[in-house]
Short mmCIF file of C-alpha atoms in Angstrom, two decimals:
data_model
loop_
_atom_site.label_atom_id
_atom_site.label_comp_id
_atom_site.label_asym_id
_atom_site.label_seq_id
_atom_site.Cartn_x
_atom_site.Cartn_y
_atom_site.Cartn_z
CA MET A 21 -24.17 22.00 35.32
CA ARG A 22 -20.42 21.47 35.53
CA PHE A 23 -20.36 19.46 32.32
CA GLN A 24 -22.31 22.14 30.51
CA SER A 25 -19.63 24.58 31.68
CA TYR A 26 -16.89 22.22 30.44
CA PHE A 27 -18.66 22.03 27.09
CA ASN A 28 -18.88 25.82 26.83
CA THR A 29 -15.20 26.27 27.71
CA ALA A 30 -14.16 23.65 25.15
CA LEU A 31 -16.34 25.38 22.58
CA LEU A 32 -14.51 28.65 23.21
CA LEU A 33 -11.09 27.00 23.03
CA LEU A 34 -11.82 25.15 19.80
CA SER A 35 -13.02 28.36 18.16
CA GLN A 36 -9.56 29.82 18.89
CA TYR A 37 -7.31 26.84 18.11
CA ASP A 38 -5.77 26.82 14.63
CA GLY A 39 -3.49 23.78 14.75
CA SER A 40 -0.26 25.80 14.57
CA GLN A 41 0.97 24.17 17.78
CA PRO A 42 0.21 20.84 19.44
CA LEU A 43 -3.15 20.85 21.19
CA LEU A 44 -1.42 19.75 24.40
CA HIS A 45 0.68 22.95 24.45
CA PHE A 46 -2.28 25.13 23.53
CA LEU A 47 -4.34 23.75 26.42
CA LYS A 48 -1.44 23.99 28.88
CA ASN A 49 -0.98 27.64 27.99
CA TYR A 50 -4.69 28.35 28.47
CA PHE A 51 -4.88 26.58 31.83
CA SER A 52 -1.72 28.31 33.09
CA GLN A 53 -3.41 31.65 32.39
CA ASN A 54 -6.75 30.59 33.85
CA LYS A 55 -6.11 29.20 37.33
CA LYS A 56 -9.83 28.93 38.08
CA HIS A 57 -9.87 25.46 36.47
CA GLY A 58 -9.00 22.68 38.91
CA SER A 59 -7.40 19.38 37.91
CA LYS A 60 -10.75 17.69 37.23
CA ASP A 61 -11.91 20.68 35.20
CA ARG A 62 -8.76 20.55 33.08
CA LYS A 63 -9.16 16.81 32.54
CA TRP A 64 -12.72 17.03 31.24
CA ILE A 65 -12.23 20.15 29.12
CA ALA A 66 -9.20 18.55 27.45
CA HIS A 67 -11.19 15.33 27.00
CA ILE A 68 -13.90 17.14 25.04
CA CYS A 69 -11.34 18.94 22.86
CA TYR A 70 -9.56 15.70 21.98
CA ASN A 71 -12.90 13.98 21.30
CA TYR A 72 -13.78 16.75 18.85
CA PHE A 73 -10.71 16.14 16.70
CA ARG A 74 -11.28 12.36 16.67
CA LEU A 75 -13.99 13.00 14.08
CA GLY A 76 -11.21 13.95 11.70
CA HIS A 77 -12.71 15.39 8.53
CA ALA A 78 -16.19 13.95 9.09
CA LEU A 79 -19.15 16.36 9.41
CA LYS A 80 -16.96 19.38 8.75
CA GLY A 81 -20.06 21.17 7.47
CA GLU A 82 -21.61 21.17 10.94
CA ASP A 83 -20.88 23.89 13.48
CA ILE A 84 -18.39 23.26 16.30
CA ALA A 85 -21.03 22.64 18.99
CA GLU A 86 -22.83 20.02 16.91
CA ARG A 87 -19.60 18.22 16.00
CA MET A 88 -18.60 18.24 19.68
CA ARG A 89 -21.83 16.49 20.67
CA VAL A 90 -21.42 13.85 17.97
CA ALA A 91 -17.79 13.33 18.99
CA ILE A 92 -18.67 12.92 22.67
CA PHE A 93 -21.40 10.43 21.73
CA LEU A 94 -19.04 8.34 19.58
CA CYS A 95 -15.98 8.45 21.85
CA ASN A 96 -17.67 7.50 25.14
CA ALA A 97 -19.25 4.10 25.78
CA SER A 98 -21.80 5.44 28.29
CA THR A 99 -23.63 8.68 28.95
CA GLY A 100 -22.02 9.29 32.33
CA ASP A 101 -22.34 12.98 33.19
CA TRP A 102 -22.69 13.93 29.52
CA ALA A 103 -26.47 13.42 29.60
CA ILE A 104 -27.10 17.11 30.23
CA LEU A 105 -25.83 17.87 26.72
CA PHE A 106 -28.21 15.53 24.88
CA THR A 107 -31.90 15.04 24.16
CA PRO A 108 -33.64 11.89 25.45
CA HIS A 109 -33.58 10.41 21.93
CA TRP A 110 -29.77 10.38 21.94
CA ILE A 111 -29.56 9.03 25.48
CA GLU A 112 -31.95 6.19 24.65
CA ASN A 113 -29.68 5.15 21.76
CA TRP A 114 -26.41 5.46 23.65
CA GLU A 115 -25.21 1.87 23.36
CA GLU A 116 -21.94 0.47 24.69
CA ALA A 117 -20.98 -0.98 21.29
CA LEU A 118 -19.26 1.61 19.10
CA SER A 119 -20.83 0.09 15.97
CA ASP A 120 -24.32 0.80 17.35
CA ARG A 121 -23.45 4.41 18.12
CA ILE A 122 -22.02 4.83 14.62
CA ASN A 123 -25.22 3.43 13.08
CA PHE A 124 -27.29 5.91 15.09
CA VAL A 125 -25.14 8.86 13.92
CA GLN A 126 -25.36 7.70 10.31
CA LYS A 127 -29.18 7.63 10.53
CA ASN A 128 -29.29 11.15 11.93
CA TYR A 129 -26.57 12.60 9.69
CA PRO A 130 -26.82 11.15 6.17
CA ASP A 131 -23.57 12.92 5.24
CA PHE A 132 -21.60 11.13 7.97
CA SER A 133 -19.08 8.62 6.62
CA LEU A 134 -16.24 6.80 8.32
CA ASP A 135 -14.16 7.36 5.20
CA ASP A 136 -14.28 11.10 5.87
CA ILE A 137 -12.52 10.69 9.21
CA PHE A 138 -9.26 9.75 7.47
CA PRO A 139 -9.66 10.59 3.75
CA TRP A 140 -6.28 9.17 2.70
CA THR A 141 -6.93 5.42 2.84
CA HIS A 142 -5.78 5.20 -0.80
CA ALA A 143 -2.27 6.04 0.44
CA LEU A 144 -2.00 3.44 3.21
CA SER A 145 0.85 0.97 3.51
CA GLU A 146 0.22 -2.62 2.51
CA GLY A 147 -1.68 -4.83 4.93
CA ILE A 148 -3.31 -2.09 7.00
CA ASP A 149 -6.94 -2.84 7.83
CA LYS A 150 -8.72 0.31 6.68
CA GLN A 151 -11.88 -0.27 8.75
CA ALA A 152 -9.97 -1.11 11.93
CA LEU A 153 -7.78 1.98 11.50
CA LEU A 154 -10.80 4.27 11.05
CA LEU A 155 -12.56 2.91 14.13
CA SER A 156 -9.41 3.21 16.23
CA PHE A 157 -9.54 7.00 16.07
CA PHE A 158 -12.49 6.96 18.47
CA ILE A 159 -10.45 5.11 21.13
CA GLN A 160 -7.76 6.62 23.34
CA PRO A 161 -4.52 4.58 23.11
CA ASP A 162 -3.00 3.10 26.26
CA LEU A 163 0.09 4.30 28.05
CA TYR A 164 2.90 1.78 27.55
CA LEU A 165 5.94 1.28 29.75
CA ARG A 166 9.08 -0.66 28.92
CA VAL A 167 10.58 -2.06 32.11
CA ARG A 168 14.36 -1.90 31.91
CA PRO A 169 16.39 -5.07 32.56
CA GLY A 170 16.76 -5.93 36.24
CA HIS A 171 13.86 -3.75 37.40
CA GLU A 172 10.94 -6.06 36.63
CA LYS A 173 10.18 -6.97 40.25
CA SER A 174 10.50 -3.48 41.72
CA VAL A 175 8.32 -1.86 39.02
CA ASN A 176 5.55 -4.42 39.47
CA GLN A 177 5.65 -4.05 43.26
CA LYS A 178 5.49 -0.25 43.10
CA LEU A 179 2.54 -0.24 40.70
CA VAL A 180 0.63 -2.73 42.82
CA ALA A 181 1.35 -0.74 46.00
CA ALA A 182 0.11 2.45 44.31
CA GLN A 183 -3.01 0.60 43.09
CA ILE A 184 -2.29 1.55 39.48
CA PRO A 185 -3.90 -1.04 37.18
CA TYR A 186 -1.77 -2.47 34.41
CA LYS A 187 -1.66 -5.32 31.96
CA GLN A 188 1.52 -7.36 31.50
CA ILE A 189 2.47 -7.92 27.85
CA GLY A 190 5.58 -10.04 27.75
CA LYS A 191 8.39 -9.72 30.26
CA HIS A 192 9.21 -6.04 29.84
CA THR A 193 6.05 -4.39 28.48
CA LEU A 194 3.20 -2.98 30.56
CA ALA A 195 -0.02 -1.38 29.30
CA LEU A 196 -1.67 1.17 31.58
CA PRO A 197 -4.75 3.36 31.22
CA ASN A 198 -3.84 6.60 29.47
CA GLY A 199 -3.16 9.35 31.97
CA SER A 200 -1.83 7.02 34.66
CA LYS A 201 0.45 8.99 36.97
CA VAL A 202 3.65 6.95 37.17
CA ASP A 203 6.28 9.70 37.44
CA SER A 204 5.93 9.93 41.22
CA ILE A 205 5.84 6.14 41.62
CA LEU A 206 8.73 4.95 39.46
CA GLU A 207 12.25 6.18 38.77
CA MET A 208 11.57 7.03 35.17
CA ASP A 209 14.23 6.15 32.59
CA LYS A 210 16.16 4.24 35.26
CA GLU A 211 13.52 1.63 36.12
CA ALA A 212 11.11 2.07 33.22
CA VAL A 213 10.72 4.07 30.03
CA VAL A 214 7.50 5.47 28.63
CA GLN A 215 7.56 3.89 25.17
CA ASP A 216 4.74 2.78 22.92
CA TYR A 217 4.30 -0.95 22.40
CA ASN A 218 5.33 -0.93 18.74
CA SER A 219 8.25 1.36 19.42
CA GLN A 220 9.44 -1.32 21.84
CA ARG A 221 9.00 -3.93 19.11
CA VAL A 222 11.84 -2.33 17.15
CA ALA A 223 14.01 -4.54 19.38
CA GLU A 224 12.69 -7.55 17.43
CA PHE A 225 15.00 -6.44 14.61
CA PHE A 226 18.10 -6.44 16.83
CA PRO A 227 18.80 -10.22 16.81
CA GLN A 228 19.64 -9.99 13.10
CA LEU A 229 22.15 -7.27 13.92
CA LYS A 230 23.77 -9.32 16.69
CA THR A 231 24.20 -12.45 14.59
CA GLN A 232 25.84 -10.52 11.77
CA ASN A 233 28.19 -8.54 13.97
CA THR A 234 31.24 -10.45 15.26
CA LYS A 235 33.18 -7.37 16.36
CA PRO A 236 33.89 -6.76 20.06
CA GLN A 237 32.22 -3.33 19.85
CA THR A 238 29.30 -2.09 17.77
CA PHE A 239 29.36 1.48 16.50
CA LEU A 240 25.79 2.79 16.35
CA TRP A 241 24.56 6.21 15.23
CA ASP A 242 21.02 7.21 16.20
CA CYS A 243 20.87 10.03 13.71
CA CYS A 244 17.40 11.47 14.42
CA ALA A 245 17.55 10.69 18.11
CA ALA A 246 14.87 13.07 19.47
CA SER A 247 14.43 12.22 23.17
CA GLY A 248 16.61 9.10 22.89
CA GLY A 249 14.02 6.35 23.42
CA LYS A 250 15.40 4.16 20.62
CA SER A 251 18.97 4.71 21.85
CA ILE A 252 18.06 3.49 25.33
CA LEU A 253 16.32 0.52 23.72
CA ALA A 254 19.46 -0.30 21.72
CA TYR A 255 21.64 0.16 24.80
CA ASP A 256 19.54 -2.39 26.70
CA HIS A 257 19.52 -4.97 23.88
CA LEU A 258 22.88 -4.66 22.12
CA SER A 259 25.97 -5.36 24.18
CA ASN A 260 28.99 -3.08 24.15
CA ILE A 261 27.81 -0.36 21.80
CA ASP A 262 29.71 2.81 21.01
CA LEU A 263 26.78 5.23 20.82
CA THR A 264 26.52 8.42 18.79
CA VAL A 265 23.35 10.52 18.82
CA SER A 266 22.34 13.57 16.82
CA ASP A 267 19.35 15.79 16.23
CA VAL A 268 18.71 19.10 14.55
CA ARG A 269 17.17 20.63 17.70
CA PRO A 270 19.54 21.75 20.51
CA SER A 271 16.76 21.75 23.14
CA ILE A 272 15.90 18.14 22.29
CA LEU A 273 19.53 17.06 22.72
CA LYS A 274 19.62 18.80 26.10
CA ASN A 275 16.61 16.76 27.21
CA LEU A 276 18.21 13.62 25.79
CA LYS A 277 21.38 14.14 27.84
CA GLU A 278 19.35 14.56 31.02
CA ARG A 279 17.43 11.41 30.17
CA PHE A 280 20.63 9.45 29.48
CA GLU A 281 21.94 10.52 32.89
CA ARG A 282 18.85 9.08 34.57
CA ALA A 283 19.19 5.94 32.45
CA GLY A 284 22.82 5.45 33.47
CA ILE A 285 24.19 5.92 29.93
CA LYS A 286 27.47 7.76 30.37
CA LYS A 287 29.54 6.95 27.30
CA PHE A 288 28.10 8.54 24.17
CA SER A 289 28.80 11.27 21.67
CA SER A 290 26.21 13.87 20.69
CA SER A 291 26.02 16.39 17.87
CA ILE A 292 23.59 18.99 16.59
CA ALA A 293 23.17 18.02 12.95
CA ASP A 294 20.86 19.09 10.14
CA LEU A 295 20.90 15.93 8.05
CA SER A 296 18.84 17.48 5.26
CA THR A 297 22.14 19.08 4.20
CA SER A 298 25.40 17.26 3.55
CA THR A 299 27.43 19.51 5.87
CA PHE A 300 27.32 17.96 9.33
CA ASP A 301 30.05 16.87 11.72
CA ILE A 302 29.89 13.45 13.40
CA ARG A 303 32.65 11.92 15.54
CA HIS A 304 33.03 8.71 13.53
CA SER A 305 33.06 8.52 9.77
CA THR A 306 31.40 5.10 9.51
CA PHE A 307 29.13 2.92 11.66
CA ASP A 308 28.02 -0.70 11.95
CA ILE A 309 24.42 0.36 12.55
CA LEU A 310 22.70 3.52 11.45
CA LEU A 311 19.36 3.96 13.21
CA CYS A 312 17.16 6.47 11.41
CA ASP A 313 13.83 7.19 13.11
CA ALA A 314 12.97 9.59 10.32
CA PRO A 315 10.85 12.73 10.65
CA CYS A 316 7.45 11.84 9.21
CA SER A 317 3.76 12.66 9.11
CA GLY A 318 3.27 10.88 12.43
CA SER A 319 0.05 9.41 11.03
CA GLY A 320 0.52 6.21 13.02
CA THR A 321 0.25 8.23 16.25
CA TRP A 322 -2.83 10.32 15.47
CA GLY A 323 -4.87 8.35 17.98
CA ARG A 324 -2.82 10.28 20.58
CA THR A 325 -2.73 13.59 18.69
CA PRO A 326 -6.03 13.68 16.76
CA GLU A 327 -5.69 17.39 16.06
CA GLN A 328 -3.11 16.40 13.44
CA LEU A 329 -5.72 14.16 11.82
CA TYR A 330 -8.00 17.21 11.52
CA PHE A 331 -5.45 19.70 10.16
CA PHE A 332 -3.37 17.39 7.93
CA ASN A 333 -3.37 17.73 4.15
CA GLU A 334 -2.05 15.24 1.61
CA ALA A 335 0.74 17.49 0.35
CA GLU A 336 2.46 17.10 3.71
CA MET A 337 3.08 13.38 3.32
CA HIS A 338 4.93 14.00 0.06
CA ALA A 339 6.93 16.82 1.67
CA TYR A 340 7.97 14.45 4.45
CA ALA A 341 8.89 11.75 1.93
CA ALA A 342 11.14 14.22 0.11
CA LEU A 343 12.78 15.21 3.41
CA GLN A 344 13.31 11.55 4.35
CA LYS A 345 14.99 10.89 1.02
CA LYS A 346 17.35 13.84 1.53
CA ILE A 347 18.29 12.71 5.02
CA VAL A 348 18.86 9.07 4.12
CA GLN A 349 20.85 9.95 1.01
CA ASN A 350 23.15 12.17 3.07
CA ILE A 351 23.82 9.56 5.76
CA LEU A 352 24.27 6.43 3.66
CA THR A 353 28.02 6.97 3.29
CA ALA A 354 28.29 6.60 7.08
CA ILE A 355 27.33 2.91 6.91
CA LYS A 356 30.25 0.49 6.77
CA PRO A 357 30.18 -2.13 4.00
CA GLY A 358 28.12 -4.96 5.44
CA GLY A 359 26.63 -2.57 7.99
CA PHE A 360 22.94 -1.90 8.54
CA LEU A 361 20.38 0.84 8.15
CA LEU A 362 17.41 0.52 10.51
CA TYR A 363 14.80 2.80 8.94
CA ILE A 364 11.78 3.66 11.11
CA THR A 365 8.72 5.87 10.77
CA CYS A 366 5.54 6.27 12.80
CA SER A 367 3.63 6.69 9.54
CA VAL A 368 0.94 4.56 7.92
CA PHE A 369 1.53 6.07 4.47
CA LYS A 370 3.16 3.97 1.76
CA VAL A 371 5.11 6.90 0.29
CA GLU A 372 7.00 7.28 3.59
CA ASN A 373 7.43 3.53 4.06
CA GLU A 374 7.55 0.93 1.27
CA VAL A 375 8.25 3.50 -1.44
CA MET A 376 11.30 4.66 0.49
CA VAL A 377 12.53 1.09 0.89
CA ASP A 378 12.06 0.41 -2.83
CA TRP A 379 14.18 3.47 -3.58
CA LEU A 380 16.89 2.35 -1.15
CA VAL A 381 17.03 -1.11 -2.72
CA ASN A 382 16.77 -0.11 -6.36
CA ASP A 383 18.70 3.18 -6.41
CA GLN A 384 21.00 3.05 -3.39
CA SER A 385 22.21 -0.57 -3.62
CA LEU A 386 21.03 -1.64 -0.20
CA GLN A 387 19.75 -5.14 0.43
CA LEU A 388 16.43 -5.55 2.24
CA VAL A 389 16.68 -7.92 5.18
CA ARG A 390 13.21 -7.42 6.64
CA GLN A 391 10.41 -4.88 6.71
CA GLU A 392 7.14 -4.80 8.62
CA VAL A 393 4.21 -2.53 9.38
CA LEU A 394 3.72 -2.78 13.14
CA LYS A 395 -0.03 -2.29 13.46
CA GLY A 396 -1.25 -0.71 16.67
CA TYR A 397 -4.90 0.00 15.98
CA ALA A 398 -6.13 -3.34 17.38
CA ILE A 399 -4.22 -3.04 20.68
CA LYS A 400 -4.65 0.65 21.58
CA ALA A 401 -1.10 1.44 20.48
CA ASP A 402 0.67 3.44 17.76
CA SER A 403 1.37 2.04 14.30
CA MET A 404 4.92 2.09 12.93
CA PHE A 405 6.97 0.96 9.96
CA VAL A 406 10.40 -0.66 10.39
CA ALA A 407 12.80 -1.79 7.68
CA LEU A 408 16.23 -3.35 8.18
CA LEU A 409 18.57 -2.98 5.20
CA GLN A 410 22.18 -4.02 4.74
CA LYS A 411 24.87 -2.21 2.78
CA LYS A 412 26.45 -4.46 0.19
CA PHE A 413 30.16 -5.16 0.29
CA GLU A 414 32.08 -3.48 -2.51
#
């Protein structure tokens, strides 16, 4: 009966949730006010809620309880303890293969369509596999760690000792089951950084920067730094950088400074800056590298935050594109002639990605060095877009 109780609690929560805050924060607030739920209770209630939103816009005509059952059926490869919620007909057709479960749902709900999960496939960046992207929303992405240089052996030993399963992907990248508790095992930010696989792959663009730069010191501005993950990445891969970071949110910069302290990054400059306006104060006037991880729809990360998939509307992607254009236009003067703009989004929408690059090349006189959609849907990771552009010499 516990799982029936979890279902009922999730039903109540979903009837109250309006998408105005991240689902994670909404659930944390509820659980902090309702101490009766133990850790296992919280885990399973949250699991059902996240499953519900993985349906995206499909079957929106059904009531919440019915959508929850369909979502649980599609998102879980076996019945487990969910059997109490389903009739024998559903249990008999609960196959391990996702494609079989989808076929069963389509037979029972003629209105069900994969295209309704993510109804913006017409706006996708080039080369994205529409079918693979749609199916990925039913699968929880992995937790990825980037092991910092010199800590490879100690991190591996600690994970093995704690019996935490992981998969090694290259020298510095580890994939772990989502929800793995590593904070009490590792010295986070010193030994390893929680960073999605494709976010780590931004480092693949750094060799071009190193070969072009012959100066003894590289001036780098991470202008939308957030929690500083890309700055730590740059610090580990680019030698002797003079680092400047900025963000519009003071609380975020406070967290970044604490994170830098754990990471051993002592020499940097930080500023609170609203880059959507042209009135901001940065220590240096020009930089060799301008790293812009631009605010975006986040559509490449909706496997982790499926509530955004449910509440998103198309007008938002165009609003983000307009904001990105404002920000980039205001910061371009900070790039030295011959310097670089590393433009990054975690979006799968063309208007935030290739359209922006076309504008930078055609209207802002930048030269495209390389651009790539880093697809995560096949490897239980986020999808991102990265473009490296160079400012022409006068």
